[in-house]
Structure formats: C-alpha cells, structure tokens
mmCIF file of C-alpha atoms and ligand atoms in Angstrom:
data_model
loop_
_atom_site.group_PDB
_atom_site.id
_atom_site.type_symbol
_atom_site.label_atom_id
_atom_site.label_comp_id
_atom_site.label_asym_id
_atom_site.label_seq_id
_atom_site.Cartn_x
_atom_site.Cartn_y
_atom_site.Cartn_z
ATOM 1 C CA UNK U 1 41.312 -166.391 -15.370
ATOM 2 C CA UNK U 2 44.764 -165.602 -16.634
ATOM 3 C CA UNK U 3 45.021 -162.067 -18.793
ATOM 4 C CA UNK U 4 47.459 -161.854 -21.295
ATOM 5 C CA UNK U 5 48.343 -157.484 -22.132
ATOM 6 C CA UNK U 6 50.902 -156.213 -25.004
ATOM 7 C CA UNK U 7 52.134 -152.828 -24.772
ATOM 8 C CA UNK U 8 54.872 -150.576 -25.635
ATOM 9 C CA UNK U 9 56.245 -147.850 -22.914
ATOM 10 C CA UNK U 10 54.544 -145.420 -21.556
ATOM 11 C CA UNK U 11 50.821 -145.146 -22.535
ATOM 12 C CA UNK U 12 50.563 -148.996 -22.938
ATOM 13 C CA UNK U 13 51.849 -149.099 -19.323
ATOM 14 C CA UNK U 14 49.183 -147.406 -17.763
ATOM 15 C CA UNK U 15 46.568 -149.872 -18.583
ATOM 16 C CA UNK U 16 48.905 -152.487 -17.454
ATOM 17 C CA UNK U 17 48.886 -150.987 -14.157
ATOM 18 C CA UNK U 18 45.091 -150.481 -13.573
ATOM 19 C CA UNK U 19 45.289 -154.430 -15.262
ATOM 20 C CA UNK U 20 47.833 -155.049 -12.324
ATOM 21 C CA UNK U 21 45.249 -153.574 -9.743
ATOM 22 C CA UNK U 22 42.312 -155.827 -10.547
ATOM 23 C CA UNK U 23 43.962 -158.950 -12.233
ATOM 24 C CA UNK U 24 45.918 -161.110 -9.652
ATOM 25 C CA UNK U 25 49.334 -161.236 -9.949
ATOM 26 C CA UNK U 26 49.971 -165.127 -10.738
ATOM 27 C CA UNK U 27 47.125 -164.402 -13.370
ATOM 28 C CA UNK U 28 48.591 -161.600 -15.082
ATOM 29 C CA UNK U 29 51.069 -161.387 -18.146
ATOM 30 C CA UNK U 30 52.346 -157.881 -19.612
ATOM 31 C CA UNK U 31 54.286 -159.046 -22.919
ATOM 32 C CA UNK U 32 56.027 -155.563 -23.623
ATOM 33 C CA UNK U 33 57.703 -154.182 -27.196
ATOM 34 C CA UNK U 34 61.373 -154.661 -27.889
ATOM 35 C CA UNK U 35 61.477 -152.970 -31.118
ATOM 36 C CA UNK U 36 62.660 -149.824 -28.834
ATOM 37 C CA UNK U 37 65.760 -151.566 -27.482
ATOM 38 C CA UNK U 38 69.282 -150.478 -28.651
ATOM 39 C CA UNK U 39 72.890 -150.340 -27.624
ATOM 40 C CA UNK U 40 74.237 -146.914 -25.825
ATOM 41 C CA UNK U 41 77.370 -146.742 -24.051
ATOM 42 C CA UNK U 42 78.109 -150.493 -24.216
ATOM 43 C CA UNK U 43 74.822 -150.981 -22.347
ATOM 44 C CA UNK U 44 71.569 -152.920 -23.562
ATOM 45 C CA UNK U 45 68.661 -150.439 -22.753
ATOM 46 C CA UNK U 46 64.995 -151.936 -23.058
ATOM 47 C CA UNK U 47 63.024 -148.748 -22.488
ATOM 48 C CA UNK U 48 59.609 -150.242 -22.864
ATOM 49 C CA UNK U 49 60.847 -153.247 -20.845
ATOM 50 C CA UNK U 50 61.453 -150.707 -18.364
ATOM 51 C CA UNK U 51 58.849 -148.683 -18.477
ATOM 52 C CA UNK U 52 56.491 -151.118 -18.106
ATOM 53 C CA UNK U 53 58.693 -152.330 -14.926
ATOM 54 C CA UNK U 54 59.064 -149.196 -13.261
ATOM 55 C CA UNK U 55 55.485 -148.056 -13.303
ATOM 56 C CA UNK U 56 54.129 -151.290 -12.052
ATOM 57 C CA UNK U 57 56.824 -151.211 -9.419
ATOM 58 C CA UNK U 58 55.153 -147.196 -8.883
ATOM 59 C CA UNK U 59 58.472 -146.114 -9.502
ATOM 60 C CA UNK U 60 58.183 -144.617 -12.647
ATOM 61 C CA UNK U 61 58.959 -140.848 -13.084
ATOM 62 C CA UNK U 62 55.703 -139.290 -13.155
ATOM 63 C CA UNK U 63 56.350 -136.385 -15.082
ATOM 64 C CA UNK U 64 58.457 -138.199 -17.989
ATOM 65 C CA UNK U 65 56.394 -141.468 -17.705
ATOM 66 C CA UNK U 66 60.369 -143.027 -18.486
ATOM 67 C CA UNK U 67 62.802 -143.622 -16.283
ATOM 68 C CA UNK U 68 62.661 -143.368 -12.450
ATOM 69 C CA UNK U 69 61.237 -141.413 -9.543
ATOM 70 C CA UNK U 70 63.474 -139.564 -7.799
ATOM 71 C CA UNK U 71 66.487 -139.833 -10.328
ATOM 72 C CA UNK U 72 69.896 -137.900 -9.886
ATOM 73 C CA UNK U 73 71.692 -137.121 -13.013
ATOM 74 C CA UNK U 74 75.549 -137.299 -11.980
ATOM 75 C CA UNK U 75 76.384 -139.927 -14.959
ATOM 76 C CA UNK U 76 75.315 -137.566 -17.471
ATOM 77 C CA UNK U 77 76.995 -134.279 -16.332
ATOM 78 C CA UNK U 78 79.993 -136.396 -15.882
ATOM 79 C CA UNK U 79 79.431 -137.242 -19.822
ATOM 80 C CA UNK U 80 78.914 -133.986 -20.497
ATOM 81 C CA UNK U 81 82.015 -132.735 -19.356
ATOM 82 C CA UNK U 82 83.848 -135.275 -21.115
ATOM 83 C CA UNK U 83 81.980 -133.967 -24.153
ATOM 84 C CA UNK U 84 80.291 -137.776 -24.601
ATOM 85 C CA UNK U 85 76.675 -138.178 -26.382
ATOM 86 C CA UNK U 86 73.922 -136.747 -24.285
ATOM 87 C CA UNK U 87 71.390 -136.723 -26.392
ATOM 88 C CA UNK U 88 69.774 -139.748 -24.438
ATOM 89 C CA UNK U 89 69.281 -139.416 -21.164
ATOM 90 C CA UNK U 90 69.947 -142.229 -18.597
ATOM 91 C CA UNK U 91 69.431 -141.452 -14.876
ATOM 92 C CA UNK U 92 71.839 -142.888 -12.291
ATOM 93 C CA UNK U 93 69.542 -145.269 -11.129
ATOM 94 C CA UNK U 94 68.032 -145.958 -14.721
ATOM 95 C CA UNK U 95 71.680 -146.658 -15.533
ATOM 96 C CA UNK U 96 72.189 -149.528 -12.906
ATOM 97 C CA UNK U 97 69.349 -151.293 -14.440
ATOM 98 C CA UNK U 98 71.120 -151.200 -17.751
ATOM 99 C CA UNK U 99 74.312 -151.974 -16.356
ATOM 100 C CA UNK U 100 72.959 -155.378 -14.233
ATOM 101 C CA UNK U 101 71.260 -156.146 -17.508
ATOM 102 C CA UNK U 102 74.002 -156.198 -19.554
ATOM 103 C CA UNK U 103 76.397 -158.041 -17.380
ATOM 104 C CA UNK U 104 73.591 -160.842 -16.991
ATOM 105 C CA UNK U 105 73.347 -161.003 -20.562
ATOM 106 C CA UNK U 106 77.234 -161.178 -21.444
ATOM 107 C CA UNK U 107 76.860 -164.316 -18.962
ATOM 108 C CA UNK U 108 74.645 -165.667 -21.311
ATOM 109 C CA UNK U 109 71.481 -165.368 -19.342
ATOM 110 C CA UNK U 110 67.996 -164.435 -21.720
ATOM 111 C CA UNK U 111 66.096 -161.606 -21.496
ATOM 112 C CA UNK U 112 63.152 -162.868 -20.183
ATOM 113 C CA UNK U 113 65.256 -164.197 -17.262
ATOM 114 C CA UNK U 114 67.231 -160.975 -16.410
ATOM 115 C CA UNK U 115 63.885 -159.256 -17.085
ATOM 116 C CA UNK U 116 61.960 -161.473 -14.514
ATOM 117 C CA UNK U 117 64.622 -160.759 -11.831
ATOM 118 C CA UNK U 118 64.894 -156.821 -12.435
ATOM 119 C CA UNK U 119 61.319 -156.724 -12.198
ATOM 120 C CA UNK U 120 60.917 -159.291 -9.239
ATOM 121 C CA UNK U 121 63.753 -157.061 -7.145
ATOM 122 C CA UNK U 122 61.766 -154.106 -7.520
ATOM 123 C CA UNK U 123 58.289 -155.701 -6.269
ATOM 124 C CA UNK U 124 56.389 -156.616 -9.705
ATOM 125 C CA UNK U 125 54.525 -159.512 -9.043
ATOM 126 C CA UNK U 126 52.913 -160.144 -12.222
ATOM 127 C CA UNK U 127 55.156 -161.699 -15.298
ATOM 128 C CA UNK U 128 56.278 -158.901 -17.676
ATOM 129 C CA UNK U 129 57.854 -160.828 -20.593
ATOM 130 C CA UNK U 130 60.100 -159.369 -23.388
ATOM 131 C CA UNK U 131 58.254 -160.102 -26.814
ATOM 132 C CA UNK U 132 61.629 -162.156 -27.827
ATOM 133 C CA UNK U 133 64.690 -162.883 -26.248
ATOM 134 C CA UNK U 134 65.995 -162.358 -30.166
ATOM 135 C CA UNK U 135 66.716 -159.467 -30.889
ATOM 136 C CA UNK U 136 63.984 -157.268 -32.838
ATOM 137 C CA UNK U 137 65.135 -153.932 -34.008
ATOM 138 C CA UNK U 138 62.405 -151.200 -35.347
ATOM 139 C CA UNK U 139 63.604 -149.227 -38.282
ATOM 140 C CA UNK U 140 62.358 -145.832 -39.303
ATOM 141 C CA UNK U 141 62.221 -145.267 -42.752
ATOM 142 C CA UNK U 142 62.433 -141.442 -43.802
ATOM 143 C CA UNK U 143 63.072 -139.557 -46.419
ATOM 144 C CA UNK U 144 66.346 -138.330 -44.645
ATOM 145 C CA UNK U 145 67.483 -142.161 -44.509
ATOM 146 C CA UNK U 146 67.043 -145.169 -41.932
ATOM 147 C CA UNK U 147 67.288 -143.984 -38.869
ATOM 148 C CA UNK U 148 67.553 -146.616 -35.346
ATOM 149 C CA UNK U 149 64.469 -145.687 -33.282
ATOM 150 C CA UNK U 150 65.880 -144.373 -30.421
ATOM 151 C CA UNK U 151 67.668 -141.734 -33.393
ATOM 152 C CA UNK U 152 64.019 -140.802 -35.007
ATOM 153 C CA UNK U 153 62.371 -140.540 -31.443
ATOM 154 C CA UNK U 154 64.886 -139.070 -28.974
ATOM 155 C CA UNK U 155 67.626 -137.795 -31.225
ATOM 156 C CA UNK U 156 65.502 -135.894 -33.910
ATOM 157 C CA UNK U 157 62.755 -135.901 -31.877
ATOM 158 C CA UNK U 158 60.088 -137.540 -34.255
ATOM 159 C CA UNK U 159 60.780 -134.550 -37.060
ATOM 160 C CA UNK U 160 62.084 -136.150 -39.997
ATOM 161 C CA UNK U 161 58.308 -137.735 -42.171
ATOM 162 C CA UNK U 162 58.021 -141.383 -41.962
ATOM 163 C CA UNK U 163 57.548 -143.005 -45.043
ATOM 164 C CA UNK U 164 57.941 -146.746 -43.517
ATOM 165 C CA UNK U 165 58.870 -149.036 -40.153
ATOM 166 C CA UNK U 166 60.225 -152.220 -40.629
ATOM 167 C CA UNK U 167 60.957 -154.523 -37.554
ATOM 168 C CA UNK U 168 64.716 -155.629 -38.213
ATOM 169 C CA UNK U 169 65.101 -159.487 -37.032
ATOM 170 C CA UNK U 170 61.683 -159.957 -36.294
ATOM 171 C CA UNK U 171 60.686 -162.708 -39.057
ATOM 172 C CA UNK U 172 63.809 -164.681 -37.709
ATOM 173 C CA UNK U 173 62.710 -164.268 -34.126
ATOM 174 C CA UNK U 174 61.425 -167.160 -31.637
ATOM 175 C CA UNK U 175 58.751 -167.026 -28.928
ATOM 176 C CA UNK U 176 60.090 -167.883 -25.859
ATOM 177 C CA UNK U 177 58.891 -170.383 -23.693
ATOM 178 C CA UNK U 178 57.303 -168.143 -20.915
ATOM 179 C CA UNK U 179 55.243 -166.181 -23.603
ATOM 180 C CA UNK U 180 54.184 -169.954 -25.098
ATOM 181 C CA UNK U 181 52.977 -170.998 -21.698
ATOM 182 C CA UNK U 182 51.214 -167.840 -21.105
ATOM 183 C CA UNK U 183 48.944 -168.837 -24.654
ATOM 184 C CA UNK U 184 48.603 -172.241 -23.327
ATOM 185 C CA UNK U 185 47.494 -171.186 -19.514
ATOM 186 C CA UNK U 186 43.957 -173.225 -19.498
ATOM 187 C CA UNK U 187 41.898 -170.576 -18.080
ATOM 188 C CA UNK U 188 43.237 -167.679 -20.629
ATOM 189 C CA UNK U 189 40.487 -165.404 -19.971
ATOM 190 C CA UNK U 190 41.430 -162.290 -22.295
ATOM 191 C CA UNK U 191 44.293 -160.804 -24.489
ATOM 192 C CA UNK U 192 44.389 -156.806 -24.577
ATOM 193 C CA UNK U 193 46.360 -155.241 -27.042
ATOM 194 C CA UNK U 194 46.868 -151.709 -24.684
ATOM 195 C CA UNK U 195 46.844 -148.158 -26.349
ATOM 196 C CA UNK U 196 50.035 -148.041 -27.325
ATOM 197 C CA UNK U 197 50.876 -146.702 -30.841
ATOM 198 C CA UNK U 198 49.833 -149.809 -33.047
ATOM 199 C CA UNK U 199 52.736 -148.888 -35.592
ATOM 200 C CA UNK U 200 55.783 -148.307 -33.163
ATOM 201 C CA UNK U 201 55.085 -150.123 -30.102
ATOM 202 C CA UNK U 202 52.415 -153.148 -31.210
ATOM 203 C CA UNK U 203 53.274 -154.236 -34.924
ATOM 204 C CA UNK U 204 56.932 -154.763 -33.707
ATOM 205 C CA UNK U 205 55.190 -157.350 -31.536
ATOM 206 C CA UNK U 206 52.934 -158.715 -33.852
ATOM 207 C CA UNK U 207 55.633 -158.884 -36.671
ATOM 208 C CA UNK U 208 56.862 -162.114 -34.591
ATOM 209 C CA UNK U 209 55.739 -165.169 -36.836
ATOM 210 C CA UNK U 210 55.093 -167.549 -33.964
ATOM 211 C CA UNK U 211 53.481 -164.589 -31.674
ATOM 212 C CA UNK U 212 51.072 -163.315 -33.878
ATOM 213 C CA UNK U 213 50.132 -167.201 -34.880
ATOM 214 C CA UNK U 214 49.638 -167.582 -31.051
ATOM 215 C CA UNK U 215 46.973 -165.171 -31.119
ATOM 216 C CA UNK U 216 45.572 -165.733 -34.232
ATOM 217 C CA UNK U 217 45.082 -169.278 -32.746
ATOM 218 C CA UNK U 218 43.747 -167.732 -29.275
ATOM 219 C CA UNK U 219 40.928 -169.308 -27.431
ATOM 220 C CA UNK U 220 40.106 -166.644 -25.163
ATOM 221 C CA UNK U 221 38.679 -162.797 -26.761
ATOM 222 C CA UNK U 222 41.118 -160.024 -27.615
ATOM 223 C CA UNK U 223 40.366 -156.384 -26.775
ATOM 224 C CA UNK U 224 42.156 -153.771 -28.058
ATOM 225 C CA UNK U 225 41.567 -150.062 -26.715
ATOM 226 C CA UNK U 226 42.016 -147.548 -29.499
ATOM 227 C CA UNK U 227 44.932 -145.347 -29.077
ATOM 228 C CA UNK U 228 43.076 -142.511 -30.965
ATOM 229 C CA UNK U 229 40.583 -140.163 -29.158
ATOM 230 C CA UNK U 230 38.646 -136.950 -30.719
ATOM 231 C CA UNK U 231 40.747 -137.489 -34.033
ATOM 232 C CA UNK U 232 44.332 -137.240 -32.372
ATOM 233 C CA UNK U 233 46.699 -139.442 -30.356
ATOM 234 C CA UNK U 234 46.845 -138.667 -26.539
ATOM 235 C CA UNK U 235 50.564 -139.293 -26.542
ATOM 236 C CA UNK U 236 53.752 -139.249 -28.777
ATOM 237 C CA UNK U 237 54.149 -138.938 -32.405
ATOM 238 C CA UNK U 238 50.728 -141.564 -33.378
ATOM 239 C CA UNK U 239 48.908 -139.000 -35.155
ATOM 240 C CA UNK U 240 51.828 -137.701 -36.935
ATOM 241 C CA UNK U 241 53.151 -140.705 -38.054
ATOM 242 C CA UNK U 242 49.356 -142.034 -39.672
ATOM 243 C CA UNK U 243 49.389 -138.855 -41.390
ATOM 244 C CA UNK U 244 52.746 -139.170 -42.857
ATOM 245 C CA UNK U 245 51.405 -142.569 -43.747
ATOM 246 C CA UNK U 246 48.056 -141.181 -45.821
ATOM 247 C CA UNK U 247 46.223 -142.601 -42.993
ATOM 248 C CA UNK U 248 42.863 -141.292 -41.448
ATOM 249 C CA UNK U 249 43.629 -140.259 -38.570
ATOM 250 C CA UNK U 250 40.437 -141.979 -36.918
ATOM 251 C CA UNK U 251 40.137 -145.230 -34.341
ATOM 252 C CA UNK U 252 38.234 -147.410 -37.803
ATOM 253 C CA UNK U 253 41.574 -146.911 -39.230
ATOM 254 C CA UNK U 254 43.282 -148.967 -36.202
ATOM 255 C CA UNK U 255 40.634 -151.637 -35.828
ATOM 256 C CA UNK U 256 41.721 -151.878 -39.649
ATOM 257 C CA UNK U 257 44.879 -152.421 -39.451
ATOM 258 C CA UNK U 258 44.650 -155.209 -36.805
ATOM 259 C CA UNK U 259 41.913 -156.700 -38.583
ATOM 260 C CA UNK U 260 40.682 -160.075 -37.345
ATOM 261 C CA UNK U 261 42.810 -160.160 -34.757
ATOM 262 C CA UNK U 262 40.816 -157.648 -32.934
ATOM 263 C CA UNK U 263 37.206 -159.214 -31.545
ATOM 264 C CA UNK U 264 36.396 -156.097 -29.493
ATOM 265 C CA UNK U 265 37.545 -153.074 -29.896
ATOM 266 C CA UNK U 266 37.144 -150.397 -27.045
ATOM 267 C CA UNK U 267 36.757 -146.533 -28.456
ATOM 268 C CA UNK U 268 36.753 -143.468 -25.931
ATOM 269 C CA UNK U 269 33.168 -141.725 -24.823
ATOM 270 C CA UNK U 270 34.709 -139.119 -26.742
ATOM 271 C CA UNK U 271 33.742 -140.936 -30.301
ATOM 272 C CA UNK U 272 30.810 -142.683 -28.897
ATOM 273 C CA UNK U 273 29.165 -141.396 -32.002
ATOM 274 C CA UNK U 274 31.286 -143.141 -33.942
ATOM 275 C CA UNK U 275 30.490 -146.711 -32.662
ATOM 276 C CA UNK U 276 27.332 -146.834 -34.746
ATOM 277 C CA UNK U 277 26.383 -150.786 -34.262
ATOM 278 C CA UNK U 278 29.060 -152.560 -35.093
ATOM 279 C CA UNK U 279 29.394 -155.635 -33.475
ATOM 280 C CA UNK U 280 32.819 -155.533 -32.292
ATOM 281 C CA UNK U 281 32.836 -151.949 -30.559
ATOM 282 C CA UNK U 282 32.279 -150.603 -27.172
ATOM 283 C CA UNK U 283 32.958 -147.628 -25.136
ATOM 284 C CA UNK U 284 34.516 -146.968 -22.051
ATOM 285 C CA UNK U 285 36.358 -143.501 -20.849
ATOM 286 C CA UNK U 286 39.709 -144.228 -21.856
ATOM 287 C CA UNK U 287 41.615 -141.428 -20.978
ATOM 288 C CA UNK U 288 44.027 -142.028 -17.953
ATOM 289 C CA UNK U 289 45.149 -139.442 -16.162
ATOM 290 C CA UNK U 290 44.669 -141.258 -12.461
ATOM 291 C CA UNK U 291 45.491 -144.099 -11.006
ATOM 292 C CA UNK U 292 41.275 -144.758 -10.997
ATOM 293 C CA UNK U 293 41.126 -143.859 -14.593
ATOM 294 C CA UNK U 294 43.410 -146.863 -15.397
ATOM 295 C CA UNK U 295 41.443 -149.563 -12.960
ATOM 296 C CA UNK U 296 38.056 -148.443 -14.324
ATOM 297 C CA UNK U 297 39.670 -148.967 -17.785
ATOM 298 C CA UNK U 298 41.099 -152.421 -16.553
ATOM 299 C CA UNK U 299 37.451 -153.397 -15.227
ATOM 300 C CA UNK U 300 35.824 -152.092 -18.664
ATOM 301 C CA UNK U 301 38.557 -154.071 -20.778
ATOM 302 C CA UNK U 302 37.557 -157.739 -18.843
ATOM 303 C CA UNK U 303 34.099 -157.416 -18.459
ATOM 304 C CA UNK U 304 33.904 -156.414 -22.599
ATOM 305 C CA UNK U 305 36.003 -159.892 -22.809
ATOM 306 C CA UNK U 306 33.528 -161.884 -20.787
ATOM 307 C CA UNK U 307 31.376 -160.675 -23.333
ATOM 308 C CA UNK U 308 29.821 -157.439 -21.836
ATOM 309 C CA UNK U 309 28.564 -154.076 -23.322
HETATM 310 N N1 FO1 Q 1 62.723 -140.367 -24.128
HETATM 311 C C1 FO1 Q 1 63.032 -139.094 -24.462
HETATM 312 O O1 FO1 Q 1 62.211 -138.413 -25.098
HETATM 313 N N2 FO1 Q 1 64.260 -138.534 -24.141
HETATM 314 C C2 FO1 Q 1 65.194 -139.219 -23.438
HETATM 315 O O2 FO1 Q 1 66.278 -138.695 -23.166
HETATM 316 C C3 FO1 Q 1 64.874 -140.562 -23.030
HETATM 317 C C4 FO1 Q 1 65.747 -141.317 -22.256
HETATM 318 C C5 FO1 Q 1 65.361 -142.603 -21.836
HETATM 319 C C6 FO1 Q 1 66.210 -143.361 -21.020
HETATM 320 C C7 FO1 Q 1 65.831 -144.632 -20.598
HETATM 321 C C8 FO1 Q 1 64.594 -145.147 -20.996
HETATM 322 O O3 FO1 Q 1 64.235 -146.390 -20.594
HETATM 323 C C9 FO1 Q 1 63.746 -144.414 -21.802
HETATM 324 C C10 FO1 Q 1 64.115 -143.141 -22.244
HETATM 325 N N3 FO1 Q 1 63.272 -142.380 -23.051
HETATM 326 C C11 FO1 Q 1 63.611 -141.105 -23.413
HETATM 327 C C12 FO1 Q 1 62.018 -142.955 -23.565
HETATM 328 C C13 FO1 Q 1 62.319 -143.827 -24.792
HETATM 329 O O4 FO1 Q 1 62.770 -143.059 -25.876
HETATM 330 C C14 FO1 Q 1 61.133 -144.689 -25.248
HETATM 331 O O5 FO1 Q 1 61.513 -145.443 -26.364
HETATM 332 C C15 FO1 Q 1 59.894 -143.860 -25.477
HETATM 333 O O6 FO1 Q 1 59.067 -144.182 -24.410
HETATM 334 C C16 FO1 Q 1 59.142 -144.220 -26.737
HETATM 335 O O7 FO1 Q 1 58.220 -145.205 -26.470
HETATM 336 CA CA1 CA Q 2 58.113 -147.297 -27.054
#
C-alpha cells in the first residue's frame, strides 16, 4: 500500500532512502520540513527539501549529508573575495538548484511543483512534497534574542541555549493538494514520522493545523523511530536542545511529546531494556550507517505497521 514518511534533512533522509528501496515508487510519499527554508543571496534555499532530494537521487555529499557529491566551490571564493557573507555555504551545483527554484517561483509556480520537477530531473521517482507551499519559518528563541534558523544552526553553530522554537506562519498555513491526496490514497498502508529531531525538523510539520488534523484523522498506523539512542542524539544539536529545554534526555520523553499521534513507536536495540511492555514499542537496530542499515530499518518500520513485533 501507499507509505506516507515526514522528515527533516539529513538523518530523516536516510530512512527515506532505505523507505525508497523497499516501498515502490508510485506508493511512496516523503513530506519533508520547511521550517529550515530562508532567503540568502536573493535565492530561496529549502535545505531539507534538498536534502531529502539529493540523497534519494544518491547524490548527496556523503561526508556532509547536505549538499552535493562532487561539488566545486567557485561561487563562494568568488564571494569571498568580494568580501560577501560566507558563513553559509552553497556549492556551485547546490546553487543552480536554488537559482532554478527561485526563478520558477517568481513565475508564480508552488513549491510543490518546482519541487516535483527538481526532484523528477534528478531521477527521484517517489513524490517528495514540501509540508506547505506557505511559507513556515522556524524561530529560535535564545537568551541572546530570536535568531532565523539557518543563524542558530549554521551561523552560531547551535551555541547560543534555546529557551523556545516557534514555527513563524505555520497556524496560517494550508495543506496542499498533493499532501491531501496522499491522506486520502485508499490503500494508505503506514505514516512514519523518521528520526529526525522532533523539535526542529518534525513539530514545524506538525504545527500545520490541517496536517496534523490529517493524521490525527489517519486510517492507516503511524510509526515513529526514536531519534534518541543510549541517552544521546546520533546527529545535530537534539540532545542539546532537550536539555536546554529541562527535558530527559530519553526516547519516553519523545513518544511524549507526540503523544497519541504516535501508535508504535520504534526504540534502538541499544534501549531494548527500556521497552518494558508497553504496548506501543518495538525494537529494531536503528542506527544507519549503510545503505543496508537503512532498508532493514525500512522493512522493520512496515512490518511494525502491519502490526508486527
Ligand atoms: N549546514 C552547515 O552546517 N553549514 C553550511 O554551510 C551549510 C550549507 C548548506 C547549503 C545548502 C543546504 O541545502 C544545506 C546546508 N547546510 C549547511 C545544512 C542546513 O543548515 C540544514 O538546515 C541542516 O541540515 C539542518 O537540518
Ligand atoms: Ca533540518
């Protein structure tokens, strides 16, 4: 049946790609984060949109996880020189995507079109859908001010304490009609919320009124995969930012926070010991460092939705 996956960039991606190995392509739908997104030279850069596209195209930069294989970095010494902002770095060929983007959209075209064609040109077969083709803006509240996310993450490099997110536009933001047809596909099999961080990359998501009352009114399971193994985050600034929060850094605390949204929720062998018998938990290795890792994870995630242990 059809499978349904929100993530953010980079770890949320990887389960999307062992999803993209087993799931087949007509049948698969990665609805991807655009809290991220933000303005830089003119240009509209989506980095989780592109994330997402580049490493199911296998074209993703394998030591970043963002941007692209094989990049050349002329653009940016050419900034450099001209003493522009190079705090964020956009690849030459990272910058063509943002530059076709942004014409398409001063044309008027949506996001999830422009999207669709990016991601078709480069081989992706399934749908990867932005969460809104409004514009939803994550906020990082710190004790040094607001700061743009892009600002906290890149430009201060997650150092200044978090002492709140809030998801600019989001309340006023409409689900498109491709993510409303996904919810309605008959045969909706599954909905996996991926390990991304559930503050930064997933809450932006869910923070859409008419998304998150499309899956509260699912008729097919949803598995999440906890983004927290042996008490830390795998990845980027998750276990940080719970801390700065007052929040256990443990994967209860997660399943918490989604609440009933979550009807199975996948912890790593690493805190099998935690699963005591709870009915919603499993466990499945979790960690992805191969390409196998993130199948096996893929075929651990469905068969947990068809109602598996
Ligand atoms: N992340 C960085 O840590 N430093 C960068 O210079 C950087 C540039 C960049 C350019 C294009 C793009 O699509 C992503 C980029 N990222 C960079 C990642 C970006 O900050 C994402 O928001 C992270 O993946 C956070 O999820
Ligand atoms: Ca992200």
């Amino acid at each position: 049946g059809t499978v349904i996956a929100l993530c953010g960039g980079i770890g949320g991606a990887k389960l999307a790609l062992g999803l993209a190995r087993v799931v087949p392509a007509e049948k698969l739908t990665v609805i991807v984060n655009t809290g991220d997104d933000f303005r830089h030279f003119g240009l509209a850069v989506c980095p989780d949109i592109d994330t997402v596209v580049y490493t199911l195209a296998g074209r993703a930069n394998p030591q970043t996880g963002w941007g692209r294989a094989g990049e050349s970095w002329r653009f940016m010494e050419a900034v450099g020189e001209l003493g522009g902002e190079t705090w964020f770095a956009l690849g030459d060929t990272d910058l063509a995507t943002c530059a076709v983007r942004t014409a398409r959209l001063a044309d008027g075209a949506r996001l999830t079109t422009v999207t669709a064609d990016i991601a078709r040109a480069l081989g992706v077969g399934c749908a990867v859908l932005p969460a809104s083709d409004d514009a939803v803006r994550t906020v990082v509240e710190t004790a040094d001010g607001d700061l743009a996310f892009q600002t906290y993450f890149v430009g201060c490099r997650c150092a200044p304490a978090i002492r709140g997110l809030r998801f600019d536009g989001a309340a006023t933001a409409r689900v498109s009609p491709e993510v409303a047809a996904a919810f309605a596909a008959p045969d909706l099999e599954a909905i996996v919320l991926c390990p991304s961080n559930p503050y930064l990359s997933i809450d932006p998501i869910l923070a859409i009124p008419g998304l998150r009352a499309l899956i509260a009114a699912r008729r097919a399971p949803l598995v999440a995969v906890s983004p927290i193994v042996g008490g830390t985050a795998l990845k980027g600034p998750l276990a940080k930012l719970m801390a700065e929060l007052g929040l256990a850094v443990t994967p209860a605390t997660v399943l918490a926070h989604y609440g009933d949204l979550v009807d199975v929720f996948v912890l790593d062998t690493a805190d099998a010991d935690q699963a005591g018998d709870a009915p919603r938990l499993r466990v499945a290795p979790s960690v992805m460092v191969t390409l196998d890792d993130r199948i096996a994870l893929a075929r651990s995630v469905l068969a947990f939705a068809r109602g598996g242990r």
